Tab-separated table of C-alpha atoms in Angstrom:
chain	number	residue	atom	x	y	z
A	10	MET	CA	-1.143	15.004	5.462
A	11	ASP	CA	0.234	16.103	2.102
A	12	VAL	CA	2.266	13.573	0.120
A	13	ALA	CA	4.154	13.430	-3.169
A	14	VAL	CA	5.360	10.638	-5.423
A	15	VAL	CA	8.863	11.072	-6.807
A	16	GLY	CA	9.265	9.015	-9.967
A	17	VAL	CA	6.013	8.075	-11.682
A	18	GLY	CA	6.939	5.224	-13.977
A	19	ALA	CA	5.026	1.954	-13.597
A	20	PHE	CA	5.574	1.638	-9.828
A	21	GLY	CA	5.288	5.329	-9.044
A	22	ARG	CA	2.064	5.736	-10.975
A	23	ASN	CA	0.524	2.990	-8.837
A	24	HIS	CA	1.622	4.841	-5.700
A	25	ALA	CA	-0.093	7.980	-7.005
A	26	ARG	CA	-3.229	5.989	-7.847
A	27	VAL	CA	-3.462	4.391	-4.414
A	28	TYR	CA	-2.770	7.631	-2.531
A	29	ARG	CA	-5.644	9.197	-4.466
A	30	GLU	CA	-7.872	6.193	-3.706
A	31	LEU	CA	-7.039	6.415	0.001
A	32	GLU	CA	-7.812	10.119	-0.050
A	33	ARG	CA	-11.226	9.442	-1.586
A	34	GLU	CA	-11.856	6.739	1.033
A	35	GLY	CA	-11.358	9.321	3.760
A	36	ALA	CA	-7.810	8.470	4.846
A	37	PRO	CA	-5.835	11.400	6.314
A	38	VAL	CA	-3.744	11.867	3.179
A	39	ARG	CA	-3.720	14.187	0.173
A	40	LEU	CA	-1.713	13.662	-3.010
A	41	VAL	CA	-0.395	17.144	-3.806
A	42	ALA	CA	2.426	16.482	-6.275
A	43	VAL	CA	4.130	14.059	-8.617
A	44	VAL	CA	7.717	14.451	-9.763
A	45	ASP	CA	9.404	12.919	-12.795
A	46	SER	CA	12.437	13.936	-14.836
A	47	HIS	CA	10.524	13.025	-18.009
A	48	GLN	CA	8.513	16.178	-18.650
A	49	GLU	CA	5.754	14.506	-20.645
A	50	ARG	CA	5.303	11.761	-18.046
A	51	ALA	CA	5.141	14.276	-15.199
A	52	ARG	CA	2.534	16.271	-17.132
A	53	ARG	CA	0.463	13.220	-18.046
A	54	ILE	CA	0.397	11.675	-14.555
A	55	SER	CA	-0.289	15.015	-12.861
A	56	GLN	CA	-3.284	15.511	-15.175
A	57	GLU	CA	-4.505	11.958	-14.617
A	58	PHE	CA	-4.571	12.408	-10.846
A	59	GLU	CA	-5.386	16.136	-10.847
A	60	THR	CA	-2.347	17.228	-8.911
A	61	ALA	CA	0.738	19.383	-9.378
A	62	GLY	CA	3.522	18.039	-11.579
A	63	PHE	CA	7.227	18.868	-11.448
A	64	GLU	CA	10.264	17.855	-13.492
A	65	SER	CA	12.608	17.909	-10.509
A	66	LEU	CA	12.442	17.402	-6.773
A	67	GLU	CA	14.118	20.773	-6.279
A	68	GLN	CA	11.255	22.486	-8.132
A	69	CYS	CA	8.738	20.643	-5.995
A	70	LEU	CA	10.420	21.599	-2.725
A	71	ALA	CA	10.731	25.231	-3.833
A	72	SER	CA	7.038	25.438	-4.756
A	73	GLY	CA	5.840	26.146	-1.238
A	74	LEU	CA	4.008	22.851	-0.778
A	75	THR	CA	4.010	21.576	2.809
A	76	LEU	CA	4.936	17.938	2.255
A	77	ARG	CA	4.861	15.520	5.183
A	78	ALA	CA	5.826	12.386	3.289
A	79	ALA	CA	6.800	11.048	-0.115
A	80	SER	CA	7.139	7.795	-2.025
A	81	VAL	CA	10.496	7.366	-3.746
A	82	ALA	CA	10.037	5.348	-6.942
A	83	VAL	CA	12.929	6.615	-9.045
A	84	PRO	CA	15.527	4.158	-10.447
A	85	THR	CA	17.454	2.431	-7.655
A	86	LEU	CA	20.687	4.270	-8.458
A	87	HIS	CA	18.960	7.516	-7.445
A	88	HIS	CA	17.295	6.269	-4.241
A	89	LEU	CA	19.979	7.584	-1.897
A	90	LYS	CA	20.201	11.050	-3.435
A	91	THR	CA	16.423	11.457	-3.618
A	92	ALA	CA	15.679	10.144	-0.119
A	93	LYS	CA	18.540	12.215	1.311
A	94	THR	CA	17.108	15.406	-0.181
A	95	LEU	CA	13.659	14.599	1.187
A	96	MET	CA	14.791	13.645	4.689
A	97	GLU	CA	17.009	16.721	4.954
A	98	ALA	CA	13.898	18.754	4.102
A	99	GLY	CA	12.032	17.119	7.008
A	100	ILE	CA	9.966	14.756	4.858
A	101	ASP	CA	9.311	11.095	5.732
A	102	VAL	CA	9.939	8.561	2.984
A	103	LEU	CA	8.756	5.261	1.586
A	104	ILE	CA	11.547	3.936	-0.627
A	105	GLU	CA	10.712	1.329	-3.264
A	106	LYS	CA	12.630	-1.943	-3.332
A	107	PRO	CA	15.499	-2.603	-3.590
A	108	VAL	CA	16.126	0.109	-1.025
A	109	ALA	CA	19.476	1.166	-2.518
A	110	ALA	CA	22.213	0.147	-4.920
A	111	SER	CA	24.580	-1.073	-2.190
A	112	VAL	CA	24.691	-1.951	1.488
A	113	GLU	CA	26.869	1.111	2.075
A	114	GLU	CA	24.123	3.311	0.655
A	115	VAL	CA	21.554	1.727	2.977
A	116	ASP	CA	23.841	2.423	5.919
A	117	GLU	CA	23.917	6.075	4.880
A	118	LEU	CA	20.116	6.112	4.638
A	119	ILE	CA	19.877	4.637	8.140
A	120	HIS	CA	22.214	7.344	9.428
A	121	LEU	CA	20.221	10.095	7.693
A	122	ALA	CA	16.897	8.822	9.044
A	123	GLU	CA	18.288	8.777	12.587
A	124	LEU	CA	19.961	12.169	12.200
A	125	HIS	CA	16.836	13.886	10.903
A	126	HIS	CA	14.343	11.837	12.965
A	127	ARG	CA	12.537	10.629	9.861
A	128	VAL	CA	10.233	7.678	9.309
A	129	ALA	CA	11.705	5.576	6.496
A	130	GLN	CA	9.833	2.559	5.169
A	131	VAL	CA	10.990	0.150	2.454
A	132	GLY	CA	8.575	-0.941	-0.265
A	133	HIS	CA	8.642	-4.706	0.129
A	134	VAL	CA	4.976	-4.833	-0.772
A	135	GLU	CA	4.501	-8.601	-0.331
A	136	ARG	CA	4.783	-8.116	3.444
A	137	PHE	CA	1.354	-6.529	3.121
A	138	ASN	CA	-0.137	-9.304	1.018
A	139	PRO	CA	-3.161	-10.557	3.014
A	140	ALA	CA	-1.972	-14.150	2.576
A	141	VAL	CA	1.397	-13.305	4.119
A	142	ARG	CA	-0.220	-11.454	7.000
A	143	ALA	CA	-2.502	-14.438	7.645
A	144	THR	CA	0.535	-16.738	7.658
A	145	VAL	CA	2.654	-14.782	10.153
A	146	PRO	CA	0.798	-16.087	13.269
A	147	LEU	CA	1.244	-19.665	12.001
A	148	VAL	CA	5.039	-19.518	11.814
A	149	SER	CA	6.789	-21.427	14.609
A	150	ARG	CA	10.102	-22.929	13.527
A	151	PRO	CA	10.196	-23.384	9.751
A	152	MET	CA	12.901	-25.783	8.568
A	153	PHE	CA	12.432	-25.955	4.799
A	154	PHE	CA	11.117	-23.480	2.210
A	155	GLU	CA	10.316	-23.950	-1.461
A	156	VAL	CA	9.615	-20.640	-3.202
A	157	HIS	CA	8.720	-19.934	-6.832
A	158	ARG	CA	8.247	-16.526	-8.432
A	159	LEU	CA	7.844	-16.803	-12.188
A	160	SER	CA	6.593	-14.188	-14.626
A	161	VAL	CA	6.249	-13.817	-18.365
A	162	PHE	CA	8.773	-11.590	-20.098
A	163	ILE	CA	8.024	-7.864	-19.942
A	164	ALA	CA	10.477	-5.218	-21.128
A	165	ARG	CA	10.722	-3.618	-17.679
A	166	SER	CA	13.478	-3.470	-15.047
A	167	LEU	CA	15.886	-5.161	-17.438
A	168	ASP	CA	18.767	-3.116	-16.041
A	169	VAL	CA	18.868	-5.340	-12.930
A	170	ASP	CA	19.173	-9.084	-12.352
A	171	VAL	CA	15.997	-11.039	-11.639
A	172	VAL	CA	17.258	-11.519	-8.068
A	173	LEU	CA	16.941	-7.787	-7.375
A	174	ASP	CA	13.834	-7.410	-9.521
A	175	LEU	CA	11.673	-10.324	-8.337
A	176	MET	CA	13.373	-12.721	-5.933
A	177	ILE	CA	14.099	-9.990	-3.387
A	178	HIS	CA	10.400	-10.045	-2.398
A	179	ASP	CA	10.702	-13.661	-1.277
A	180	LEU	CA	14.100	-13.146	0.334
A	181	ASP	CA	12.520	-10.476	2.528
A	182	ILE	CA	9.587	-12.726	3.472
A	183	VAL	CA	11.782	-15.703	4.375
A	184	LEU	CA	14.184	-13.511	6.358
A	185	SER	CA	11.211	-12.186	8.325
A	186	PHE	CA	10.131	-15.779	9.099
A	187	VAL	CA	13.565	-17.207	9.981
A	188	ASN	CA	15.407	-15.721	12.932
A	189	SER	CA	18.847	-17.139	12.199
A	190	PRO	CA	22.128	-16.002	10.614
A	191	LEU	CA	23.030	-17.123	7.102
A	192	LYS	CA	25.388	-20.074	6.778
A	193	GLU	CA	25.730	-20.875	3.069
A	194	ILE	CA	24.508	-19.616	-0.306
A	195	ARG	CA	24.613	-21.577	-3.559
A	196	ALA	CA	23.217	-19.941	-6.680
A	197	VAL	CA	23.078	-20.308	-10.439
A	198	GLY	CA	21.512	-18.026	-13.013
A	199	LEU	CA	21.562	-17.125	-16.681
A	200	PRO	CA	20.705	-14.245	-19.008
A	201	ILE	CA	18.106	-15.428	-21.518
A	202	LEU	CA	16.392	-12.455	-23.166
A	203	SER	CA	18.367	-9.594	-21.639
A	204	SER	CA	21.967	-8.855	-20.717
A	205	LYS	CA	21.183	-9.449	-17.033
A	206	VAL	CA	20.303	-12.664	-15.189
A	207	ASP	CA	16.730	-13.557	-16.186
A	208	ILE	CA	16.369	-16.877	-14.357
A	209	ALA	CA	17.953	-17.955	-11.083
A	210	SER	CA	17.903	-20.913	-8.713
A	211	VAL	CA	19.197	-20.380	-5.184
A	212	ARG	CA	19.736	-22.502	-2.085
A	213	VAL	CA	20.194	-20.680	1.214
A	214	GLU	CA	21.081	-22.481	4.436
A	215	PHE	CA	20.731	-20.820	7.820
A	216	ALA	CA	22.733	-21.514	10.973
A	217	SER	CA	19.588	-23.029	12.528
A	218	GLY	CA	19.599	-25.741	9.865
A	219	CYS	CA	16.683	-24.235	7.957
A	220	VAL	CA	17.069	-24.462	4.177
A	221	ALA	CA	15.299	-22.283	1.610
A	222	ASN	CA	15.185	-22.951	-2.114
A	223	PHE	CA	14.249	-20.019	-4.338
A	224	THR	CA	13.456	-19.987	-8.045
A	225	ALA	CA	12.847	-16.726	-9.896
A	226	SER	CA	12.260	-16.226	-13.600
A	227	ARG	CA	11.034	-13.412	-15.796
A	228	VAL	CA	11.036	-15.590	-18.925
A	229	SER	CA	8.351	-18.076	-17.911
A	230	THR	CA	5.304	-19.048	-19.965
A	231	GLU	CA	3.108	-18.677	-16.884
A	232	ARG	CA	2.869	-16.539	-13.784
A	233	VAL	CA	3.492	-18.320	-10.482
A	234	ARG	CA	3.975	-16.738	-7.058
A	235	LYS	CA	4.008	-19.403	-4.354
A	236	LEU	CA	5.789	-20.001	-1.062
A	237	ARG	CA	5.642	-23.327	0.770
A	238	PHE	CA	7.306	-24.232	4.027
A	239	PHE	CA	7.524	-27.105	6.471
A	240	GLN	CA	7.789	-27.021	10.247
A	241	LEU	CA	7.194	-29.612	12.965
A	242	GLN	CA	4.165	-31.700	11.925
A	243	GLN	CA	2.937	-28.970	9.601
A	244	TYR	CA	3.101	-27.906	5.954
A	245	ILE	CA	1.894	-24.461	4.902
A	246	SER	CA	1.268	-23.373	1.316
A	247	LEU	CA	0.872	-19.692	0.459
A	248	ASP	CA	-0.242	-18.357	-2.919
A	249	TYR	CA	0.604	-14.652	-3.269
A	250	GLY	CA	-1.498	-14.162	-6.395
A	251	ARG	CA	-4.655	-15.920	-5.215
A	252	GLN	CA	-4.141	-14.533	-1.714
A	253	ASP	CA	-4.887	-17.792	0.023
A	254	VAL	CA	-3.226	-20.116	2.529
A	255	LEU	CA	-3.574	-23.856	3.105
A	256	VAL	CA	-2.395	-25.508	6.320
A	257	PHE	CA	-1.762	-29.265	6.504
A	258	SER	CA	-1.274	-30.495	10.082
A	259	VAL	CA	-0.421	-33.965	11.384
A	260	GLY	CA	-2.810	-35.183	14.049
A	261	GLY	CA	-4.930	-32.061	13.830
A	262	GLN	CA	-8.619	-32.180	14.645
A	263	GLY	CA	-11.531	-30.554	12.928
A	264	GLY	CA	-9.929	-29.510	9.667
A	265	ALA	CA	-12.294	-27.360	7.625
A	266	LEU	CA	-11.364	-29.029	4.325
A	267	PRO	CA	-11.467	-32.690	3.259
A	268	SER	CA	-8.172	-34.552	3.686
A	269	PRO	CA	-6.890	-37.576	1.738
A	270	ASN	CA	-5.397	-38.901	4.975
A	271	PRO	CA	-7.360	-39.210	8.247
A	272	ASP	CA	-4.201	-38.418	10.208
A	273	ILE	CA	-3.803	-35.056	8.475
A	274	SER	CA	-6.151	-32.112	8.893
A	275	VAL	CA	-6.449	-29.429	6.227
A	276	SER	CA	-7.513	-25.905	7.080
A	277	LYS	CA	-7.755	-22.648	5.203
A	278	PRO	CA	-7.252	-19.513	7.323
A	279	ARG	CA	-9.571	-16.642	6.555
A	280	VAL	CA	-7.876	-14.111	4.287
A	281	LEU	CA	-9.532	-10.768	3.578
A	282	SER	CA	-8.602	-9.810	0.024
A	283	GLU	CA	-6.880	-6.438	-0.378
A	284	GLU	CA	-4.426	-4.870	-2.791
A	285	PRO	CA	-1.045	-5.143	-1.000
A	286	LEU	CA	-0.001	-1.639	-2.095
A	287	HIS	CA	-3.175	-0.235	-0.546
A	288	ALA	CA	-2.276	-1.844	2.793
A	289	GLU	CA	1.366	-0.790	2.454
A	290	LEU	CA	0.573	2.893	1.942
A	291	GLN	CA	-1.995	2.819	4.740
A	292	ALA	CA	0.688	1.442	7.064
A	293	PHE	CA	3.132	4.116	5.913
A	294	ILE	CA	0.615	6.881	6.614
A	295	GLN	CA	-0.007	5.460	10.091
A	296	ALA	CA	3.733	5.213	10.821
A	297	VAL	CA	4.186	8.850	9.798
A	298	GLN	CA	1.286	9.985	11.957
A	299	THR	CA	2.288	7.988	15.040
A	300	ARG	CA	6.064	8.421	14.551
A	301	SER	CA	6.443	4.659	14.909
A	302	ARG	CA	8.814	2.159	13.335
A	303	PRO	CA	7.351	0.906	10.050
A	304	LEU	CA	6.657	-2.784	9.508
A	305	VAL	CA	9.409	-2.881	6.869
A	306	SER	CA	12.249	-0.728	8.154
A	307	LEU	CA	15.556	0.273	6.593
A	308	ILE	CA	17.162	-2.510	8.642
A	309	ASP	CA	14.821	-5.017	6.989
A	310	GLY	CA	15.579	-3.551	3.589
A	311	ARG	CA	19.291	-3.797	4.318
A	312	ARG	CA	19.040	-7.497	5.216
A	313	ALA	CA	17.136	-8.340	2.037
A	314	LEU	CA	19.488	-6.293	-0.147
A	315	ALA	CA	22.611	-7.770	1.456
A	316	LEU	CA	21.362	-11.307	0.807
A	317	ALA	CA	20.302	-10.433	-2.748
A	318	LEU	CA	23.722	-8.958	-3.526
A	319	GLU	CA	25.458	-12.032	-2.083
A	320	ILE	CA	23.298	-14.196	-4.335
A	321	VAL	CA	24.121	-12.077	-7.393
A	322	ALA	CA	27.829	-12.372	-6.568
A	323	SER	CA	27.473	-16.152	-6.186
A	324	ILE	CA	25.757	-16.368	-9.578
A	325	HIS	CA	28.534	-14.411	-11.250
A	326	ARG	CA	31.194	-16.578	-9.597
A	327	HIS	CA	29.436	-19.646	-10.958
A	328	ARG	CA	29.213	-18.131	-14.428
A	329	GLU	CA	32.943	-17.437	-14.392
A	330	LYS	CA	33.482	-21.186	-14.148
A	331	ILE	CA	31.769	-21.839	-17.452
A	332	ASP	CA	32.189	-20.428	-20.915
A	333	ILE	CA	28.843	-19.676	-22.493
A	334	ASP	CA	29.234	-19.579	-26.258
A	335	GLN	CA	27.083	-17.536	-28.591
A	336	SER	CA	25.119	-20.606	-29.686
A	337	GLY	CA	23.732	-21.007	-26.173
A	338	GLY	CA	25.746	-24.060	-25.191
A	339	ALA	CA	27.887	-24.215	-22.090
A	340	ARG	CA	31.180	-25.945	-21.563
A	341	PRO	CA	33.803	-25.933	-18.804
A	342	SER	CA	36.290	-23.135	-19.343
A	343	GLY	CA	39.941	-23.938	-19.666
């Protein structure tokens, strides 16, 4: 099937790269076009991957190419317009995260996908991390999460808060593990090197009693991507970057790893290393071919976005309570 990538900045270029890799591996996919409003970028990426390049989606659609699917990796503010144009043209879409700029826009995307009978997947790529996939069968009733996603400062995606840039990955994962409505959100965050929130700490409580603590930073001195959770007689530690999982179980027998306590077994599930984006695009291709619901649907994207936006609002409410002076100090307003 013929595919295009719309928007070939950092994320979009990776989509183009992986589509081409899948094609060379024999997958039923062919990268036939890239689209970017920056003429030089469109030219450069099209040459790099030996495919057609266009400055606008309209030019691409008018070219006579028979597209079956497309990745949407334009800025979030343009997700709705771009995906709408594609779906109305009968083209299935994979929309990068966050799926849209507002919950109302996601609702419109859901309506459009149903109206035009389109497959629409959301690019929460960590769902396809081998460590996450190995953890899914282990989840029973998690009651406490501790999640850290820290990165060094890079001048990218500085037009959005760190919650929508980084933390949203972990929000999506935890929401997929916890089948319970939200009860309470408490959040704090600060701009450090940009005008948006660069570091945030969040506590989410679910109606089931489960509590999840999230920390996200794009101004760290080190890169950390870890999720840990506790359930009855078990503690599970997941490292996104290393793609490994450790399981500590009370009273377990035959743990594969040495344990400091004879009453606790330690095991390490087998994880087959794979680039998450590779698995994500493979799953998208399969969903398009089989006309099946994707692993990460628009409904999933809506849930993650809604929670992220509530967190951002909570952070801004907290910031309104304090007066941050230009010297970096903080004092109660009044």
